[in-house]
CSV table of C-alpha atoms in Angstrom, one decimal:
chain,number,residue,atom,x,y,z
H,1,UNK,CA,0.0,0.0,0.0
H,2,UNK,CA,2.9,2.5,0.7
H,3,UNK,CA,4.3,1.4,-2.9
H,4,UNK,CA,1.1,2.3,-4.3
H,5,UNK,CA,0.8,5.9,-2.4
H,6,UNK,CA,4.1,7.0,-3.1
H,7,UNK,CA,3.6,6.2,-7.0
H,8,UNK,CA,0.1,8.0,-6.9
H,9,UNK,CA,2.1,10.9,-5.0
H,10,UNK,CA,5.0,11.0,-8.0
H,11,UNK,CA,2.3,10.7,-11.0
H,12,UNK,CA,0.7,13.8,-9.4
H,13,UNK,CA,3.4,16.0,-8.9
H,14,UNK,CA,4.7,15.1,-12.3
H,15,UNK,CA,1.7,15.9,-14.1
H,16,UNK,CA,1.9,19.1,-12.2
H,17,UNK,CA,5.1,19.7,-13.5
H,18,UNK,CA,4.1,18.5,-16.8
H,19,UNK,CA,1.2,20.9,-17.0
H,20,UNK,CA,3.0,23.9,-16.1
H,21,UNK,CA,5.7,23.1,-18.0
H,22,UNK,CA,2.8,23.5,-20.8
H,23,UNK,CA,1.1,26.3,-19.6
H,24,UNK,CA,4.4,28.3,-19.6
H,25,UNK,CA,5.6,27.3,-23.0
H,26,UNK,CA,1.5,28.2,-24.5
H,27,UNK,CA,2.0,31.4,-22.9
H,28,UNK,CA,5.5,32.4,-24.6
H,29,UNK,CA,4.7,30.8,-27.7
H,30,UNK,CA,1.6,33.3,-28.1
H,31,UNK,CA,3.4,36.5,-26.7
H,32,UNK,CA,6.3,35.8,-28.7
H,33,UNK,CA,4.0,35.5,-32.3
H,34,UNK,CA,1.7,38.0,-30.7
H,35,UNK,CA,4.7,40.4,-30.3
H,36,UNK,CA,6.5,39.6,-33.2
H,37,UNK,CA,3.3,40.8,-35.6
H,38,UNK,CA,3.4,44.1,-34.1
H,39,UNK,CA,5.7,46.9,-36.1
H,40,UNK,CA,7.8,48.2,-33.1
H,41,UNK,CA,8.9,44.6,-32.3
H,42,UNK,CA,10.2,44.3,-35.9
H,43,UNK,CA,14.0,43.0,-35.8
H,44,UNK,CA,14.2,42.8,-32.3
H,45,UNK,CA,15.3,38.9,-30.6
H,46,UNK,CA,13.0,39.0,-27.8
H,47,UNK,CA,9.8,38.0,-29.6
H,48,UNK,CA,11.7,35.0,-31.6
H,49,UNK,CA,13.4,33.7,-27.9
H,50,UNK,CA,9.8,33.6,-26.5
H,51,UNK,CA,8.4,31.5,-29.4
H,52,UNK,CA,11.5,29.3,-29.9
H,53,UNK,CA,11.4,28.7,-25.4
H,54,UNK,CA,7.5,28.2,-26.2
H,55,UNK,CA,7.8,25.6,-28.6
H,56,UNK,CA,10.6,23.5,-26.8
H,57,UNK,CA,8.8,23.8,-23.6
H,58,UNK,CA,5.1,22.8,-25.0
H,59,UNK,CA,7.2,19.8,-27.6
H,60,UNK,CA,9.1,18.8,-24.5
H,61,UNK,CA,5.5,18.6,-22.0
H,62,UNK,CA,3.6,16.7,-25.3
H,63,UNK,CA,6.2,14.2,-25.6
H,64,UNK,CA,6.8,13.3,-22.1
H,65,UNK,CA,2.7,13.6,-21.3
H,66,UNK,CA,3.1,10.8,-24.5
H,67,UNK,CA,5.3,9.2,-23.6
H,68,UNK,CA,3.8,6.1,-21.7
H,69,UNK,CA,1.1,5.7,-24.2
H,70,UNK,CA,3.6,5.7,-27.2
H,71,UNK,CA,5.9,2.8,-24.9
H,72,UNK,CA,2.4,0.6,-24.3
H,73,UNK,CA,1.5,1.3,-28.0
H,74,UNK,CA,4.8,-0.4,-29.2
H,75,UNK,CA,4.6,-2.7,-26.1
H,76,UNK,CA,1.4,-4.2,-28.0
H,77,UNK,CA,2.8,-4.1,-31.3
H,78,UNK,CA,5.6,-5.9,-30.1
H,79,UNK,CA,3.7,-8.8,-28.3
H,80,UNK,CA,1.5,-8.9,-31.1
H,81,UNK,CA,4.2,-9.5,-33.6
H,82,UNK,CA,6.6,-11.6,-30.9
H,83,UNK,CA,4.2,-13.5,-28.7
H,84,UNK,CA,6.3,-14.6,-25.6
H,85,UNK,CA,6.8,-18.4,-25.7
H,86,UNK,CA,5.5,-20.3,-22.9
H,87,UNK,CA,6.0,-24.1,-22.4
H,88,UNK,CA,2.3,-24.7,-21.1
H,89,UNK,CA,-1.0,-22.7,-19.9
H,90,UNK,CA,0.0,-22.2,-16.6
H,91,UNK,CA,3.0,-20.6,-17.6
H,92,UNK,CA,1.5,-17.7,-19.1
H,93,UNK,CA,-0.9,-17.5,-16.3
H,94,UNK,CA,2.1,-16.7,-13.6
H,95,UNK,CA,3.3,-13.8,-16.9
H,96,UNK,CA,-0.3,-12.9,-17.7
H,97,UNK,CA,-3.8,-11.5,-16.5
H,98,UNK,CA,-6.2,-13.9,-17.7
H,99,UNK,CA,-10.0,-13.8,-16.5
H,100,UNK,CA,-12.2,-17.3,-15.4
H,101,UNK,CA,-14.0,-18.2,-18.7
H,102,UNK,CA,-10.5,-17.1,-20.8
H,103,UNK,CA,-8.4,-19.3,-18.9
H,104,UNK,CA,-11.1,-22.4,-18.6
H,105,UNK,CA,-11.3,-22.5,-22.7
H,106,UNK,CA,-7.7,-22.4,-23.0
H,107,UNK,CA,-6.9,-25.7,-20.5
H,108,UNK,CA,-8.9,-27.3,-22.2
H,109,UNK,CA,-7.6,-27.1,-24.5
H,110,UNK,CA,-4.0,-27.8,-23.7
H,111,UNK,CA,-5.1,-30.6,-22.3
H,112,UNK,CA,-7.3,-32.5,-24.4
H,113,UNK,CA,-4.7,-31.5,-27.7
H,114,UNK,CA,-2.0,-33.6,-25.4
H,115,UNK,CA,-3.7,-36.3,-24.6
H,116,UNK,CA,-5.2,-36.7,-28.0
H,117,UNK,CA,-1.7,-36.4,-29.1
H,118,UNK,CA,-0.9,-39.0,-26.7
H,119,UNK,CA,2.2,-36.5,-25.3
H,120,UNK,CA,2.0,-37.0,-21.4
H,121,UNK,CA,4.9,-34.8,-20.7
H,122,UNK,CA,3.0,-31.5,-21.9
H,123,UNK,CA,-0.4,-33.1,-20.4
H,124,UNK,CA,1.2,-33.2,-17.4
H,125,UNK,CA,3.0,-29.6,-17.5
H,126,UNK,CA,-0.8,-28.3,-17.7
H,127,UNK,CA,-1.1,-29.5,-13.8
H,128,UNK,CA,0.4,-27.7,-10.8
H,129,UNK,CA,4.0,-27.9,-9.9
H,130,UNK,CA,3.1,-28.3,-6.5
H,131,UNK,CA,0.6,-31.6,-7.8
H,132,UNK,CA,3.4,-33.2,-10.3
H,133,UNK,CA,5.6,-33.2,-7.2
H,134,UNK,CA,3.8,-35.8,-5.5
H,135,UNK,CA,4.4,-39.9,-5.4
H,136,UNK,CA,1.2,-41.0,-7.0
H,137,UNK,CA,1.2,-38.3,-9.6
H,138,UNK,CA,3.2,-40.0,-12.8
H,139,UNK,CA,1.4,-43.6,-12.0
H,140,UNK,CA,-2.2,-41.6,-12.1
H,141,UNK,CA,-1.3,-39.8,-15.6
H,142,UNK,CA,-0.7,-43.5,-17.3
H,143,UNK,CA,-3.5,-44.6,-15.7
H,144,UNK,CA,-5.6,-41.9,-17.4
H,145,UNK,CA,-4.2,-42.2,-20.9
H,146,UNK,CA,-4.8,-46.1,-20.5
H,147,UNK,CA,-8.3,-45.2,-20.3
H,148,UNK,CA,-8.6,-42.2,-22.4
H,149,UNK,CA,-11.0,-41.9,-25.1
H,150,UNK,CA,-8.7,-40.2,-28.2
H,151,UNK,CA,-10.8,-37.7,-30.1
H,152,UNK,CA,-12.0,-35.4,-27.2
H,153,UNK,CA,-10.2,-32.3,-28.3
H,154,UNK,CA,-12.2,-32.2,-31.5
H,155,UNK,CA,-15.2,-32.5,-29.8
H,156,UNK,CA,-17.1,-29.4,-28.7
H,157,UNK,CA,-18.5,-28.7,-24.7
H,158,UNK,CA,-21.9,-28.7,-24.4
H,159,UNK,CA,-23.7,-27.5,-20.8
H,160,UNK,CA,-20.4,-25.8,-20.1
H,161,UNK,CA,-20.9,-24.1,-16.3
H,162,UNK,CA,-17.8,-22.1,-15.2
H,163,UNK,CA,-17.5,-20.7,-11.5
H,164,UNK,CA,-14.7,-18.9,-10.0
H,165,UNK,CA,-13.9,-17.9,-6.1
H,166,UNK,CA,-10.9,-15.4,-5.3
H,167,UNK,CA,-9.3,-14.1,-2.5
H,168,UNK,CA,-7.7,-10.5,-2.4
H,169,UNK,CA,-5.2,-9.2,0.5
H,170,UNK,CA,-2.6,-6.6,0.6
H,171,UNK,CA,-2.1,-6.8,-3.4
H,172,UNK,CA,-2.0,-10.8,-3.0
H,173,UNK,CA,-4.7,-12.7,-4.8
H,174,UNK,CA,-5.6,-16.1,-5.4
H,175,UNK,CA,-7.8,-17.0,-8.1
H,176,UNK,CA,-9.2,-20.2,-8.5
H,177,UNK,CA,-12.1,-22.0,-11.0
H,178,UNK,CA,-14.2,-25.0,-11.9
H,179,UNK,CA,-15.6,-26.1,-15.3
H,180,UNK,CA,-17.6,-28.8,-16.2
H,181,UNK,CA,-19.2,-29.5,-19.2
H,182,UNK,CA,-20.0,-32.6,-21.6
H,183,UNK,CA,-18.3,-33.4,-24.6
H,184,UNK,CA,-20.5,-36.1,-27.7
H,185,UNK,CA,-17.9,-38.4,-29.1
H,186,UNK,CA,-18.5,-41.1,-31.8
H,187,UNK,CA,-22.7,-40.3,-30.7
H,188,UNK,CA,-21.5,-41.0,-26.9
H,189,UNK,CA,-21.9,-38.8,-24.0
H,190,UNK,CA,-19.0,-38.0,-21.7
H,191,UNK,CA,-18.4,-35.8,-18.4
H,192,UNK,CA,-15.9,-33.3,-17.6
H,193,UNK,CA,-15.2,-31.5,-14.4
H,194,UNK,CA,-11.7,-29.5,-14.3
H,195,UNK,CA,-10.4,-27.7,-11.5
H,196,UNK,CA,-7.9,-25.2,-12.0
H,197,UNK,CA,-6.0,-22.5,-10.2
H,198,UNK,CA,-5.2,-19.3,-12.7
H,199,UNK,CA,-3.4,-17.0,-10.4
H,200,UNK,CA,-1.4,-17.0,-7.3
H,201,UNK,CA,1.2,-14.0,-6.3
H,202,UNK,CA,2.8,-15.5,-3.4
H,203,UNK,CA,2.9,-19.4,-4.4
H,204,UNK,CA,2.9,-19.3,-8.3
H,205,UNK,CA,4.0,-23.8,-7.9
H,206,UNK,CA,0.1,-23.6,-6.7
H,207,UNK,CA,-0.9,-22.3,-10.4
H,208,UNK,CA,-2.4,-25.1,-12.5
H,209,UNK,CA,-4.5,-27.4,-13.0
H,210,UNK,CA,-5.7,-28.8,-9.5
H,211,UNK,CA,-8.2,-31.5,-10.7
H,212,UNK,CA,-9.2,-33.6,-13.8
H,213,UNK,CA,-12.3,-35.8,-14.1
H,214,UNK,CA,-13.4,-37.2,-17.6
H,215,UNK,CA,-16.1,-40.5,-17.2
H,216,UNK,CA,-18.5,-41.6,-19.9
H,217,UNK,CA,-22.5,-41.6,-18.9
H,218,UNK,CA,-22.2,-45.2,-17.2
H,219,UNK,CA,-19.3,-44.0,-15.6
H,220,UNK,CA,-21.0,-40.6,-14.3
H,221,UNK,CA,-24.2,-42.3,-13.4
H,222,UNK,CA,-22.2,-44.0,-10.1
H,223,UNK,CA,-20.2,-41.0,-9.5
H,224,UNK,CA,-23.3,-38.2,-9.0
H,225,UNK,CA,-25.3,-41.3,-7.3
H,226,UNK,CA,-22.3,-41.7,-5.1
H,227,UNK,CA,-22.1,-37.6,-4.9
H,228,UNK,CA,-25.5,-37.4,-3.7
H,229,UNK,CA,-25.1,-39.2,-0.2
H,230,UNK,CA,-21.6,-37.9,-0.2
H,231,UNK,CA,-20.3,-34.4,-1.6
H,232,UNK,CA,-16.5,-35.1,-0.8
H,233,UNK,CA,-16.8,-38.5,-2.8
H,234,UNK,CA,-13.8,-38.7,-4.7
H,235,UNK,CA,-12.3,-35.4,-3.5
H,236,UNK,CA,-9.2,-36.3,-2.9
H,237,UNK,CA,-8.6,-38.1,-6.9
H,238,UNK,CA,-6.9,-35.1,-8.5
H,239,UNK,CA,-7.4,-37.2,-12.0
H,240,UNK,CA,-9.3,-39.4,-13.4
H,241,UNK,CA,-10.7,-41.1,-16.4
H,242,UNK,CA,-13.5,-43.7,-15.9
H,243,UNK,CA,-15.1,-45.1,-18.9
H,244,UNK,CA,-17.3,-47.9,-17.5
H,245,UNK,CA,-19.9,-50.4,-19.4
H,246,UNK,CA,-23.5,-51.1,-19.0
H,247,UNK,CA,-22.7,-54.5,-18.0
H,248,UNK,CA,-20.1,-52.9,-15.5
H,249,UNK,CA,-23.2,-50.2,-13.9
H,250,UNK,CA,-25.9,-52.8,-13.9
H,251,UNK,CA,-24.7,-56.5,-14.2
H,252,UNK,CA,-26.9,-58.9,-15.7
C-alpha cells in the first residue's frame, strides 16, 4: 500500500510539472507570435526567444505527457508481432492477466490437444507444480491415458458451467475456478469437471491445473449417485478417467 501511495504521490506531482511546463511554453509561444506581428517589435530577438522557449517547452510537455502511451503502443505491437513463448497454460498464467472463462477455454484445450496427441509430458506440465511433485502423480497420468477416449479435443463442450472464487489481501490474490461440461464423441456422452488455479502471487508452484475428471455416462451415473449421499466423494482423486460399461453399472 505504501508502494502504491508513493507512486500515486509521484504521478501527481509530475503531471503538475508536466502541466506547467505546458502552460508556460503556450504562454510564450503566443506573446512571442503575438509580439512579433506588431511593427515596433520588428528585428528585435526578444519575440523569436519567446516563441523558440515556447515551442521547446510545450514539444518537451507533449512528448513526455506521450510518452507512456507511445511505450504501451509499441509494447502491444511488439507482443502482437513476438508472442512470448511459454511451455504450457500455466505458464503464461504466472506472466499474464487472464479472466475465469478465458483461462477455462484455454486448458482445455492444452489438455485435451495432449492427450489426443498422446504427449503425457506437456499433459502433465498443464497441472500444478506443487501436484506433479507428488508420489502417485506420474502412475495416475498412465492410468488416465490407458483409459482415455482419443478424439476429445475435437469434440465441442456442451452444458459448459464455469464458477470462479478469489481471494484479495494486501495486493495478493488467489484465483481459483471449476468447469464442467459434456463433450458427444462417436454419438456418446462424456463428463468433464476441471479444477484449475489461474493465479497466485505468493505461491505461483500452486498455479495449474488442481483436478481432472473425464467418465463416460455409465461411468458418471455411479459418480453423481455416489455424490448425492456424499459431496466429498472422490475429492481427494486429483485425475481421473473412468469409462465404465453397462454391463459394468448394472450386471446382468
Amino acid at each position: 500500500m505504501a508502494f502504491i501511495s508513493m507512486l500515486l504521490i509521484f504521478i501527481i506531482i509530475a503531471a503538475i510539472l508536466l502541466g506547467g511546463m505546458f502552460l508556460a511554453g503556450l504562454i510564450l509561444l503566443i506573446v512571442g507570435i503575438v509580439t512579433r506581428r506588431r511593427n515596433k517589435t520588428i528585428g528585435k530577438k526578444a519575440p523569436v526567444v519567446c516563441i523558440v522557449i515556447g515551442s521547446v517547452l510545450l514539444g518537451l510537455s507533449v512528448l513526455a505527457a506521450s510518452a507512456p502511451f507511445i511505450f504501451a503502443a509499441s509494447s502491444l505491437i511488439d507482443t502482437a508481432l513476438h508472442p512470448a513463448q511459454y511451455e504450457c497454460v500455466p505458464d503464461r498464467w504466472r506472466s499474464e492477466w487472464v479472466y475465469d472463462t478465458q483461462a477455462g477455454d484455454e486448458i482445455i484445450k492444452a489438455l485435451f490437444t495432449a492427450a489426443d496427441q498422446g504427449d503425457r509430458e506437456a499433459f502433465s506440465r498443464n497441472f500444478t507444480p506443487e501436484l506433479q511433485g507428488t508420489a502417485g502423480f506420474n502412475d495416475a497420468v498412465d492410468a488416465f491415458f490407458a483409459a482415455y477416449p482419443a478424439g476429445l479435443s475435437e469434440c465441442q463442450p456442451r452444458n459448459k458451467n464455469t464458477g470462479g472464487s478469489g481471494t484479495y489481501d494486501s495486493g495478493s490474490h488467489i484465483k481459483a475456478c471449476n468447469t464442467h461440461f459434456s463433450l458427444i464423441l462417436d454419438g456418446k456422452w462424456h463428463y468433464v469437471s476441471i479444477d484449475f488455479c489461474y493465479s497466485n502471487t505468493d505461491e505461483p508452484d500452486k498455479v495449474g491445473v488442481t483436478s481432472l475428471k473425464v467418465m463416460n455416462l455409465e461411468a458418471a451415473a455411479v459418480f453423481f449417485d455416489e455424490y448425492d449421499r456424499d459431496t466429498h466423494y472422490m475429492n481427494d482423486v486429483f485425475l481421473l478417467c473412468d469409462i465404465q460399461s453397462p454391463d459394468e453399472v448394472c450386471p446382468a
